[in-house]
Coordinates of C-alpha atoms in Angstrom, one line a residue:
Chain A
M2 CA -25.0 72.1 26.5
K3 CA -26.6 68.9 27.7
L4 CA -26.6 69.0 31.5
N5 CA -26.5 65.2 31.8
T6 CA -22.8 65.4 30.8
L7 CA -21.8 67.4 33.9
T8 CA -19.8 66.1 36.8
I9 CA -21.4 66.5 40.3
K10 CA -19.1 69.3 41.1
Q11 CA -19.8 71.2 37.9
A12 CA -23.5 70.8 38.3
Q13 CA -23.5 71.9 41.9
E14 CA -21.5 75.1 41.0
K15 CA -24.0 75.9 38.3
M16 CA -27.0 75.3 40.6
E17 CA -25.5 77.4 43.3
K18 CA -25.1 80.3 40.9
G19 CA -28.7 79.9 39.9
E20 CA -27.8 79.1 36.2
I21 CA -29.6 75.7 36.2
S22 CA -32.0 73.8 38.3
S23 CA -32.2 70.2 39.4
V24 CA -35.3 69.9 37.2
D25 CA -33.3 71.0 34.2
I26 CA -30.6 68.3 34.9
T27 CA -33.1 65.6 35.7
R28 CA -35.0 66.2 32.5
D29 CA -31.8 66.0 30.4
C30 CA -30.8 62.7 32.1
L31 CA -34.2 61.2 31.7
E32 CA -34.2 62.1 28.0
R33 CA -30.8 60.5 27.6
M34 CA -32.0 57.3 29.4
R35 CA -35.0 57.0 27.0
E36 CA -32.8 57.6 24.0
L37 CA -30.1 55.1 24.8
N38 CA -31.5 52.3 26.9
D39 CA -32.6 50.1 24.0
K40 CA -29.0 50.0 22.9
L41 CA -27.3 49.6 26.2
N42 CA -29.9 47.6 28.3
A43 CA -28.4 49.4 31.3
V44 CA -31.6 50.4 33.2
L45 CA -34.1 47.9 34.4
T46 CA -36.6 50.3 36.1
F47 CA -37.3 53.9 35.3
C48 CA -38.5 56.3 38.1
E49 CA -39.5 59.2 35.8
E50 CA -42.4 60.6 37.7
E51 CA -40.8 60.2 41.1
A52 CA -37.5 61.7 39.8
M53 CA -39.2 64.8 38.5
K54 CA -41.0 65.2 41.9
E55 CA -37.7 64.7 43.8
A56 CA -36.0 67.3 41.5
E57 CA -38.7 69.8 42.2
L58 CA -38.4 69.2 45.9
A59 CA -34.6 69.7 45.7
D60 CA -35.1 73.0 43.9
E61 CA -37.6 74.1 46.6
R62 CA -35.1 73.1 49.3
R63 CA -32.4 75.2 47.6
A64 CA -34.8 78.1 47.2
S65 CA -35.4 78.0 51.0
G66 CA -31.7 78.4 51.6
E67 CA -30.4 74.8 51.8
T68 CA -27.1 73.8 50.2
G69 CA -25.4 70.5 49.9
A70 CA -22.9 68.6 47.7
L71 CA -25.6 66.3 46.4
L72 CA -28.7 68.5 46.6
G73 CA -30.5 68.1 43.3
I74 CA -28.0 65.7 41.7
P75 CA -29.6 62.8 39.7
Y76 CA -28.2 59.3 40.1
I77 CA -29.0 55.7 39.3
A78 CA -28.8 52.8 41.8
K79 CA -27.7 49.2 41.1
D80 CA -30.7 47.0 41.4
N81 CA -29.5 45.1 44.4
I82 CA -29.9 48.2 46.6
L83 CA -33.3 48.5 48.2
T84 CA -35.3 51.6 47.2
K85 CA -38.6 52.1 49.0
G86 CA -41.7 51.6 46.8
V87 CA -39.5 50.8 43.7
R88 CA -39.0 47.4 42.1
T89 CA -35.7 45.9 43.3
T90 CA -34.8 42.7 41.4
A91 CA -31.1 42.1 41.9
A92 CA -31.5 41.2 38.2
S93 CA -33.0 37.8 39.2
K94 CA -36.3 36.3 38.1
I95 CA -36.8 35.2 41.7
L96 CA -37.2 38.9 42.7
D97 CA -39.0 39.9 39.5
N98 CA -42.1 41.2 41.4
Y99 CA -40.3 42.5 44.5
I100 CA -41.1 46.0 45.6
A101 CA -38.7 47.1 48.3
P102 CA -40.7 48.0 51.5
F103 CA -37.9 50.2 52.8
D104 CA -34.8 52.1 51.8
A105 CA -31.2 50.9 52.2
T106 CA -29.4 53.1 54.7
I107 CA -27.2 54.6 51.9
V108 CA -30.3 55.4 49.8
K109 CA -31.9 57.1 52.8
K110 CA -28.7 59.2 53.2
L111 CA -28.7 60.1 49.5
R112 CA -32.4 61.0 49.8
K113 CA -31.7 63.2 52.8
A114 CA -28.9 64.9 51.0
G115 CA -31.3 65.7 48.1
A116 CA -30.0 63.3 45.4
V117 CA -32.6 62.4 42.8
L118 CA -33.1 58.7 42.0
L119 CA -33.7 58.2 38.3
G120 CA -33.9 54.5 38.1
K121 CA -32.4 51.1 38.8
A122 CA -29.5 49.6 36.9
N123 CA -28.9 46.2 35.4
M124 CA -26.2 43.9 36.9
D125 CA -25.1 40.3 37.1
E126 CA -27.9 38.3 38.9
F127 CA -27.3 38.8 42.7
A128 CA -24.0 40.5 41.7
H129 CA -22.5 37.1 40.6
G130 CA -20.2 37.9 37.7
A131 CA -17.5 40.1 36.1
S132 CA -19.3 40.9 32.9
G133 CA -23.0 41.7 33.4
E134 CA -23.9 38.7 31.3
N135 CA -25.5 36.8 34.2
S136 CA -28.4 39.2 34.4
A137 CA -31.8 37.5 34.0
Y138 CA -32.8 40.6 31.9
G139 CA -29.9 40.3 29.4
A140 CA -26.4 41.6 29.2
T141 CA -25.6 45.3 29.5
H142 CA -23.7 46.6 26.4
N143 CA -20.5 48.7 26.8
P144 CA -21.0 52.3 25.6
W145 CA -17.5 52.2 24.1
D146 CA -18.3 49.2 21.9
L147 CA -21.8 47.7 21.9
T148 CA -20.5 44.2 21.1
R149 CA -18.5 44.1 24.3
V150 CA -19.4 43.6 28.0
A151 CA -19.6 46.6 30.4
G152 CA -17.9 44.6 33.1
G153 CA -19.5 43.3 36.3
S154 CA -21.2 42.9 38.4
S155 CA -22.1 46.6 38.4
S156 CA -22.6 46.6 34.6
G157 CA -25.5 48.9 34.5
P158 CA -24.1 51.5 37.0
A159 CA -21.0 51.8 34.8
A160 CA -22.9 51.9 31.5
V161 CA -25.3 54.6 32.7
V162 CA -22.4 56.9 33.9
A163 CA -20.3 56.3 30.8
S164 CA -23.2 57.2 28.6
D165 CA -24.1 60.3 30.6
M166 CA -27.6 59.0 31.6
C167 CA -26.9 60.4 35.1
L168 CA -24.2 62.2 37.1
F169 CA -23.2 59.3 39.2
A170 CA -24.3 55.7 40.0
M171 CA -24.3 53.7 43.2
G172 CA -22.9 50.2 42.9
T173 CA -21.7 47.4 45.2
D174 CA -18.3 45.7 45.2
T175 CA -17.8 42.2 46.7
G176 CA -14.7 41.1 44.8
G177 CA -14.3 43.9 42.3
S178 CA -17.9 44.6 41.1
V179 CA -17.4 48.4 41.1
R180 CA -13.8 48.5 40.0
C181 CA -14.1 46.1 37.1
P182 CA -16.8 47.9 35.2
A183 CA -15.3 51.3 36.0
S184 CA -12.1 50.0 34.3
F185 CA -14.0 48.7 31.3
C186 CA -16.0 51.9 30.8
N187 CA -13.3 54.6 31.5
L188 CA -14.7 55.7 34.9
T189 CA -13.7 56.2 38.5
G190 CA -14.9 53.3 40.7
L191 CA -14.5 53.4 44.5
K192 CA -14.6 50.4 46.8
P193 CA -14.5 51.9 50.3
T194 CA -13.0 50.2 53.3
Y195 CA -15.2 47.4 54.6
G196 CA -17.2 48.9 57.5
R197 CA -17.0 52.5 56.2
S198 CA -20.6 52.5 54.8
S199 CA -23.7 50.6 55.8
R200 CA -24.7 47.4 54.1
F201 CA -28.2 47.5 55.5
G202 CA -30.7 47.2 52.6
L203 CA -28.2 45.7 50.1
V204 CA -29.3 42.3 48.8
S205 CA -26.7 40.3 50.7
M206 CA -24.2 38.2 48.7
T207 CA -20.9 37.8 50.6
S208 CA -21.5 39.5 53.9
S209 CA -17.8 39.6 54.9
T210 CA -16.7 41.5 51.8
D211 CA -19.8 43.3 50.4
V212 CA -19.6 47.1 50.3
P213 CA -21.5 49.8 48.5
G214 CA -19.4 52.1 46.3
P215 CA -19.9 54.9 43.8
I216 CA -19.1 55.0 40.1
T217 CA -18.4 58.5 39.0
K218 CA -16.9 60.7 36.2
D219 CA -13.9 61.7 38.2
V220 CA -12.1 61.2 41.6
A221 CA -13.4 64.5 43.1
D222 CA -17.0 63.2 42.6
A223 CA -16.2 59.9 44.2
E224 CA -15.0 61.7 47.3
I225 CA -18.2 63.8 47.4
V226 CA -20.4 60.7 47.3
L227 CA -18.4 58.8 49.9
R228 CA -18.7 61.7 52.3
V229 CA -22.5 61.4 52.1
M230 CA -22.8 57.6 52.2
E231 CA -20.2 56.8 55.0
G232 CA -20.8 56.4 58.7
L233 CA -21.9 54.2 61.5
D234 CA -25.3 52.6 61.2
E235 CA -27.3 51.0 64.0
H236 CA -28.8 48.6 61.5
D237 CA -25.4 47.2 60.5
A238 CA -23.2 46.0 63.3
T239 CA -20.2 45.7 61.0
T240 CA -20.0 49.5 60.4
V241 CA -17.1 51.2 62.2
D242 CA -17.1 54.6 63.9
A243 CA -14.2 55.9 61.9
P244 CA -13.3 59.6 61.5
A245 CA -15.3 61.2 58.7
T246 CA -13.6 61.6 55.3
K247 CA -12.2 65.2 54.8
I248 CA -11.8 66.8 51.4
S249 CA -8.3 65.8 50.3
Q250 CA -5.5 67.8 48.7
S251 CA -4.0 66.6 45.5
D252 CA -0.5 66.7 47.0
I253 CA 1.5 63.4 46.8
K254 CA 5.1 64.8 47.3
G255 CA 7.1 62.3 49.4
K256 CA 4.3 59.8 49.5
K257 CA 5.3 56.2 48.8
I258 CA 3.7 54.0 46.2
G259 CA 4.2 50.2 46.3
V260 CA 4.7 48.3 43.1
P261 CA 4.3 44.5 43.4
T262 CA 6.0 43.6 40.0
E263 CA 6.0 39.9 40.6
F264 CA 2.1 39.9 40.9
F265 CA 1.8 41.4 37.4
K266 CA 3.4 38.4 35.8
G267 CA 1.4 37.1 32.8
T268 CA -0.5 40.4 32.3
D269 CA -0.8 41.7 28.7
E270 CA 2.2 43.9 27.8
K271 CA 0.0 46.8 26.6
I272 CA -1.8 46.9 29.9
L273 CA 1.5 46.8 31.8
K274 CA 2.8 49.7 29.7
I275 CA -0.2 51.8 30.9
I276 CA 0.6 50.9 34.6
N277 CA 4.3 51.8 34.1
D278 CA 3.3 55.1 32.5
A279 CA 1.1 55.9 35.5
I280 CA 3.9 55.0 37.9
A281 CA 6.2 57.3 36.0
K282 CA 3.6 60.1 36.2
F283 CA 3.3 59.7 40.0
K284 CA 7.1 59.8 40.2
E285 CA 7.2 63.0 38.2
Q286 CA 4.7 64.5 40.8
G287 CA 7.0 63.7 43.7
A288 CA 6.0 60.2 44.8
E289 CA 8.6 57.7 45.8
I290 CA 8.4 54.3 44.1
V291 CA 9.0 51.3 46.4
P292 CA 9.2 47.7 45.1
I293 CA 7.1 45.4 47.3
A294 CA 6.3 41.7 47.3
L295 CA 2.8 40.1 47.6
P296 CA 3.7 36.4 47.0
H297 CA 0.3 35.2 48.3
A298 CA -2.0 37.7 46.4
K299 CA -2.3 35.1 43.6
Y300 CA -4.3 32.9 45.9
G301 CA -6.9 35.6 46.2
I302 CA -9.0 33.9 43.5
P303 CA -9.2 30.4 44.9
V304 CA -9.8 31.8 48.4
Y305 CA -12.5 34.1 47.1
Y306 CA -14.2 31.3 45.2
I307 CA -14.6 29.3 48.3
I308 CA -15.6 32.1 50.7
T309 CA -18.0 33.8 48.3
P310 CA -20.0 30.7 47.3
S311 CA -20.1 29.6 50.9
E312 CA -21.6 32.9 52.1
V313 CA -23.8 33.0 48.9
S314 CA -25.3 29.6 49.7
S315 CA -26.2 30.8 53.2
N316 CA -27.4 34.3 52.2
L317 CA -29.5 33.0 49.3
A318 CA -31.3 30.5 51.5
R319 CA -33.8 33.2 52.3
F320 CA -35.2 33.0 48.8
D321 CA -37.5 30.1 49.5
G322 CA -40.9 31.1 48.0
I323 CA -42.4 31.8 51.4
R324 CA -42.2 35.4 52.4
F325 CA -41.4 37.2 49.2
G326 CA -40.2 36.7 45.6
F327 CA -41.2 34.0 43.1
S328 CA -43.2 31.1 44.6
D329 CA -44.0 28.1 42.4
T330 CA -47.8 27.5 42.5
E331 CA -47.4 24.0 41.1
A332 CA -45.6 22.8 44.2
K333 CA -47.6 20.1 46.1
N334 CA -45.9 20.4 49.5
L335 CA -43.6 22.7 51.5
L336 CA -40.4 21.0 50.3
E337 CA -41.5 21.3 46.7
V338 CA -42.2 25.0 47.2
Y339 CA -38.6 25.5 48.3
K340 CA -37.0 23.3 45.6
Q341 CA -39.2 24.4 42.7
S342 CA -39.3 28.1 43.5
R343 CA -35.5 28.1 43.8
G344 CA -34.9 25.7 40.8
K345 CA -37.1 27.9 38.5
G346 CA -36.2 31.3 40.0
F347 CA -32.4 31.3 40.2
G348 CA -30.2 31.6 37.1
P349 CA -27.2 29.4 36.2
E350 CA -24.4 31.3 38.0
A351 CA -26.5 31.7 41.2
K352 CA -27.2 27.9 41.2
R353 CA -23.5 27.2 40.5
R354 CA -22.4 29.3 43.5
I355 CA -25.1 27.9 45.8
M356 CA -24.0 24.3 44.8
L357 CA -20.3 25.1 45.3
G358 CA -20.8 26.8 48.6
T359 CA -23.1 24.1 49.9
Y360 CA -20.5 21.5 49.0
A361 CA -17.7 23.5 50.6
L362 CA -19.7 23.8 53.9
S363 CA -21.0 20.3 53.9
A364 CA -20.0 17.7 56.5
G365 CA -16.5 16.3 55.8
Y366 CA -15.4 19.1 53.5
F367 CA -15.5 22.1 55.8
D368 CA -11.9 21.9 57.0
A369 CA -10.4 21.1 53.5
Y370 CA -12.2 24.0 51.8
Y371 CA -13.8 26.7 53.9
L372 CA -11.4 26.6 56.9
K373 CA -8.4 26.4 54.6
A374 CA -9.6 29.3 52.6
Q375 CA -10.2 31.4 55.7
K376 CA -6.6 30.7 56.8
V377 CA -5.1 31.6 53.5
R378 CA -7.2 34.8 53.7
T379 CA -5.4 35.6 56.9
K380 CA -2.1 35.2 55.0
I381 CA -3.2 37.5 52.2
K382 CA -4.5 40.1 54.7
N383 CA -1.4 40.1 56.8
E384 CA 0.8 40.4 53.8
L385 CA -1.1 43.5 52.5
D386 CA -1.1 45.1 55.9
R387 CA 2.6 44.5 56.3
E388 CA 3.5 46.0 52.9
L389 CA 1.1 49.0 53.6
E390 CA 3.2 49.8 56.7
K391 CA 6.0 50.6 54.3
V392 CA 4.1 52.5 51.6
D393 CA 1.0 54.7 51.4
I394 CA -0.7 53.0 48.5
I395 CA -0.2 50.0 46.2
I396 CA -0.7 50.2 42.5
T397 CA -1.9 47.3 40.2
P398 CA -3.8 47.0 36.9
T399 CA -7.6 46.8 37.6
Q400 CA -8.2 44.1 35.0
P401 CA -5.8 41.8 33.2
D402 CA -7.4 42.8 29.9
I403 CA -9.8 45.1 28.2
A404 CA -13.6 44.4 28.0
F405 CA -14.2 41.2 26.2
K406 CA -16.9 40.4 23.6
I407 CA -20.3 39.5 24.8
G408 CA -20.6 35.7 24.8
D409 CA -16.9 35.0 24.6
Q410 CA -16.4 33.8 28.1
S411 CA -19.9 33.2 29.4
D412 CA -19.7 29.4 29.3
D413 CA -16.4 29.1 31.1
P414 CA -17.0 30.1 34.8
L415 CA -13.3 29.5 35.8
K416 CA -12.1 31.9 33.1
M417 CA -14.6 34.5 34.2
Y418 CA -13.4 34.1 37.9
L419 CA -9.8 34.8 36.8
E420 CA -11.0 38.4 35.8
D421 CA -10.9 39.2 39.5
I422 CA -7.1 38.4 39.9
F423 CA -6.1 42.0 40.9
L424 CA -9.4 42.8 42.7
S425 CA -10.0 40.0 45.2
P426 CA -7.0 40.7 47.6
A427 CA -8.3 44.1 48.7
S428 CA -11.8 42.7 49.1
L429 CA -10.6 39.8 51.3
A430 CA -8.5 42.2 53.4
G431 CA -11.3 44.8 53.6
L432 CA -9.0 47.6 52.2
P433 CA -10.2 50.6 50.2
A434 CA -9.4 50.5 46.5
M435 CA -10.2 52.6 43.5
S436 CA -10.0 52.2 39.8
I437 CA -9.2 55.3 37.7
P438 CA -8.9 55.6 33.9
G439 CA -5.3 55.1 32.8
G440 CA -5.4 55.0 29.0
F441 CA -6.6 52.9 26.1
V442 CA -5.7 49.6 24.4
D443 CA -7.3 48.9 21.0
E444 CA -9.5 51.9 21.6
M445 CA -10.9 50.4 24.8
P446 CA -10.4 51.9 28.3
V447 CA -7.9 50.5 30.8
G448 CA -8.1 51.1 34.5
I449 CA -5.4 51.5 37.2
Q450 CA -6.1 50.2 40.6
L451 CA -4.9 52.0 43.8
I452 CA -5.2 50.1 47.1
G453 CA -4.9 52.1 50.3
K454 CA -4.7 51.5 54.1
R455 CA -7.9 50.7 56.0
F456 CA -10.1 53.8 56.4
D457 CA -7.6 55.9 54.5
E458 CA -9.6 56.6 51.3
S459 CA -8.2 60.2 51.5
T460 CA -4.8 59.1 50.3
L461 CA -6.5 57.3 47.3
F462 CA -8.3 60.5 46.5
S463 CA -5.0 62.5 46.7
F464 CA -3.3 60.2 44.3
G465 CA -6.4 60.0 42.0
K466 CA -6.9 63.8 41.9
K467 CA -3.2 64.5 41.2
Y468 CA -3.3 61.9 38.4
Q469 CA -6.4 63.5 36.9
E470 CA -4.8 67.0 37.1
V471 CA -1.9 65.8 34.9
T472 CA -3.8 63.4 32.6
D473 CA -6.9 63.7 30.4
W474 CA -8.0 60.0 30.2
H475 CA -11.0 60.5 32.5
N476 CA -12.4 63.3 30.2
K477 CA -12.6 61.0 27.2
K478 CA -16.1 59.9 26.5
A479 CA -17.7 57.1 24.5
S480 CA -19.1 58.4 21.2
I481 CA -22.6 56.9 21.5
Chain B
M5 CA -11.7 15.8 41.4
K6 CA -14.8 14.3 39.7
L7 CA -18.1 14.5 41.6
S8 CA -20.4 11.6 41.1
K9 CA -24.1 12.0 40.1
E10 CA -25.1 10.9 43.7
E11 CA -22.8 13.6 45.2
I12 CA -24.3 16.3 42.9
Q13 CA -27.8 15.1 43.9
H14 CA -26.9 15.2 47.6
I15 CA -25.6 18.8 47.3
A16 CA -28.7 19.9 45.3
D17 CA -30.9 18.3 48.0
L18 CA -29.0 20.1 50.8
A19 CA -29.3 23.4 48.8
R20 CA -33.1 22.8 48.2
L21 CA -32.6 23.2 44.4
D22 CA -34.6 21.3 41.8
L23 CA -32.2 20.7 38.9
S24 CA -32.9 19.4 35.4
E25 CA -31.0 16.5 33.8
A26 CA -29.1 19.0 31.6
E27 CA -28.2 21.1 34.7
F28 CA -26.9 18.0 36.5
E29 CA -24.5 17.3 33.6
K30 CA -23.3 20.8 33.3
Y31 CA -22.8 21.7 37.0
G32 CA -21.2 18.3 37.7
C33 CA -18.4 19.1 35.2
Q34 CA -18.1 22.8 36.1
L35 CA -18.0 22.2 39.8
S36 CA -15.3 19.6 39.4
G37 CA -13.3 22.0 37.3
V38 CA -13.5 24.8 39.9
L39 CA -12.7 22.5 42.7
D40 CA -9.6 21.3 40.9
Y41 CA -8.5 24.9 40.5
I42 CA -9.2 25.6 44.2
D43 CA -7.0 22.7 45.2
Q44 CA -3.9 24.9 44.8
L45 CA -4.7 26.3 48.2
Q46 CA -3.3 23.1 49.7
E47 CA 0.2 24.3 48.7
V48 CA 0.0 27.2 51.2
D49 CA 1.4 26.5 54.6
T50 CA -1.2 27.7 57.1
D51 CA -0.2 25.7 60.2
D52 CA 0.1 28.6 62.6
L53 CA -2.6 30.8 61.2
E54 CA -6.0 31.7 62.6
P55 CA -8.9 31.8 60.1
T56 CA -10.1 35.3 59.1
A57 CA -13.9 35.5 59.1
Q58 CA -14.1 39.3 59.4
V59 CA -11.7 42.2 58.9
T60 CA -13.0 45.2 60.9
G61 CA -11.4 44.2 64.2
L62 CA -14.7 44.9 65.9
E63 CA -15.6 42.7 68.8
N64 CA -19.0 42.1 70.6
V65 CA -21.1 44.9 69.2
Y66 CA -24.0 45.2 71.6
R67 CA -27.3 47.0 71.5
N68 CA -30.1 47.3 74.0
D69 CA -32.5 44.4 73.9
E70 CA -35.6 46.5 73.3
I71 CA -38.5 46.2 70.8
K72 CA -38.6 48.9 68.2
V73 CA -41.8 49.3 66.3
W74 CA -41.4 49.0 62.5
A75 CA -43.2 51.8 60.6
D76 CA -46.7 50.6 59.8
D77 CA -46.5 51.4 56.1
E78 CA -43.3 49.5 55.7
R79 CA -44.5 46.5 57.7
K80 CA -47.7 46.3 55.6
A81 CA -45.7 46.6 52.4
A82 CA -43.3 43.8 53.5
L83 CA -46.2 41.5 54.4
A84 CA -47.9 42.2 51.1
L85 CA -45.0 40.6 49.3
A86 CA -45.9 37.1 50.6
P87 CA -47.7 34.8 48.1
D88 CA -50.3 33.9 50.7
L89 CA -51.5 35.7 53.9
E90 CA -54.1 34.9 56.6
D91 CA -54.9 37.2 59.5
G92 CA -51.8 39.2 58.9
Q93 CA -49.6 36.2 58.9
V94 CA -47.7 34.4 56.1
K95 CA -49.4 31.1 55.2
V96 CA -47.4 28.0 54.2
R97 CA -48.3 24.6 52.9
R98 CA -49.1 21.7 55.3
V99 CA -45.9 20.6 57.0
L100 CA -47.2 17.3 58.7

C-alpha cells in the first residue's frame, strides 16, 4: 500500500510497531507530489532534500526512544507561513524572492514534534480569496474535478491532502480560508479559537481574525495537530493561556445542537438536504436539536469586507520595496520606489482590498464604514455568544454551493465575497469552527460546519468523531 | 455610490499604489459596487453598542522592557533580503 494515503493516526501506529519508517512515508509522499503537481498546481516550493533529512532525523529520534503524535509525519504548509531558509511567497510576486529568515511559532512547534516539511502550498495571493484563483502562480485545481476550483484561500493545502501528497497540511483561516477548501475537497478543516495558537510568523492579513488551522483526512487527526500547535506564545500578545486540549470522547448524548434555520434561507435545496441528514444523524446519536435565531449573521459579509480590507491596507503597507520583497529598480525617488514596487508587485485582489480599506479608513469615512462595521461586529458576536449559552454547538452548511468552475466567478469580486456567508460570523466572533465532509452533490463534496464555544474545540471534535464513526463520507477519495 | 476618478486617484495616492488607466476604470466600478453592498449595514441599529476591535477579552498584556538579541544567522538572513545595504544598514533613495 502507498503510505501517503494513511492518516496521521494510522501512520503513527505503524511506525510505533516498527512496520514502516518516516523515510518510507516521506518517499511515497514526495513521489506523489512529483506525479501530480503538474495537474493540480498545488505546491509552489518542494523541499525534497530537506524533507528526506528531516525524516531520517525523525527515525533516529524514534530509534533513541522518543515517541510523539507527529514524530516523522510529513506535512505541507501554506505559503503564507514562514519556514526558515525556505522560500515563502504568500503566492505574491512581491514576495517572489523572499526566503524566510525564521520559522513561524507553529512551524517551530511542528519541527520540535518531529513533523517533516515537504513543501509550500499554493493559495490566493496574501490569502485574499475563496477559490485559489487569486494566486500569482495560477489557480490550484480541485482533485475531484480538475476544471473546478479547490476553494480558498488555502487552495493548495486542501488539494495536497485530498490527493494524498501528504498526511496533513497547515493552512490559515481569516474568514473561512481553511473551512471553504476543506468543504470543496472532502476534508476536515479546523479554524481554532482566536488566541488558541500563535500568529507569529504568518504573513499578516487581518490581524483581528487570522488564525492558523490544520486540514486533515479526519477529525481525530485535526485534534492531534491542534494539540501540538496550540498554546501561549511570548511573540504573539493575542495568544491566550487557555487549558490545553485533551483527547475528546465521541460521546454526544444529551448535548445540544443549535440550528439557525432562518440563516439558511436561499441555500441550494440539495445542500440543505445534506445538513438536515446530518442533523438527523446527530439526533440518532442522542443529541438534542434546538432551534436558534441568528438574525444578524447575514451582516457578517458586509462587516467582514470592511474590517478585512481595512486591516489589509494597514498590514500590507510593509511591502514597500525597502527592506524585503520586490523593489522596482526603475524608480527615480523614494516615493516612486513605494508606488511602483507596490503597483507592479501586488495582484488585482490585493490592490482592490488595499484601495477599499484605505478608503474606509480615510478622513471623513471612518465613522460611516469602519466604526459602523465594528459595532455591527459586536452585535454578531453577542448574538452568537448568547445562543451558545443555550446550546453546545451550532450547525450550518460550510458553503452555499459546491466548488465552482475555474474562471466562472473570478471577475465578480462581490459574488466571490458571498461565498463566505456561513463562514465570516465565527471569524468575526473568534469562535472555533470546523468543516467536515457531509456528502456529495453532483459528485462534488459538500461540507458541514460546526461552530463551538470559545476555547471549546473538544466539543467540536466529539461531534465530528461521532459523525465520522457513523458515516463514511470522509473516507471517500478523489480518483486522480 | 459612484466614486469619481479624482477620488480613486486620491485613494491610490494614500495607498502608495501606482495604477494603470485600465486599473482605474476597473477598480472604480468594482469599489463602487462593493460599497453599495456594504451600505446595508446602515439598517442595523447600533446606537448603544461599543465597537469590537478584538475578541480575546485580554487587556494590557505586558512584557519586560528588555533587549533580546536576535540570533545572528537570522539577523543576517533578514538583512540580506534588502535590495541595497551599506555597512549593515538598509539603504534607501535620497529623501530630500
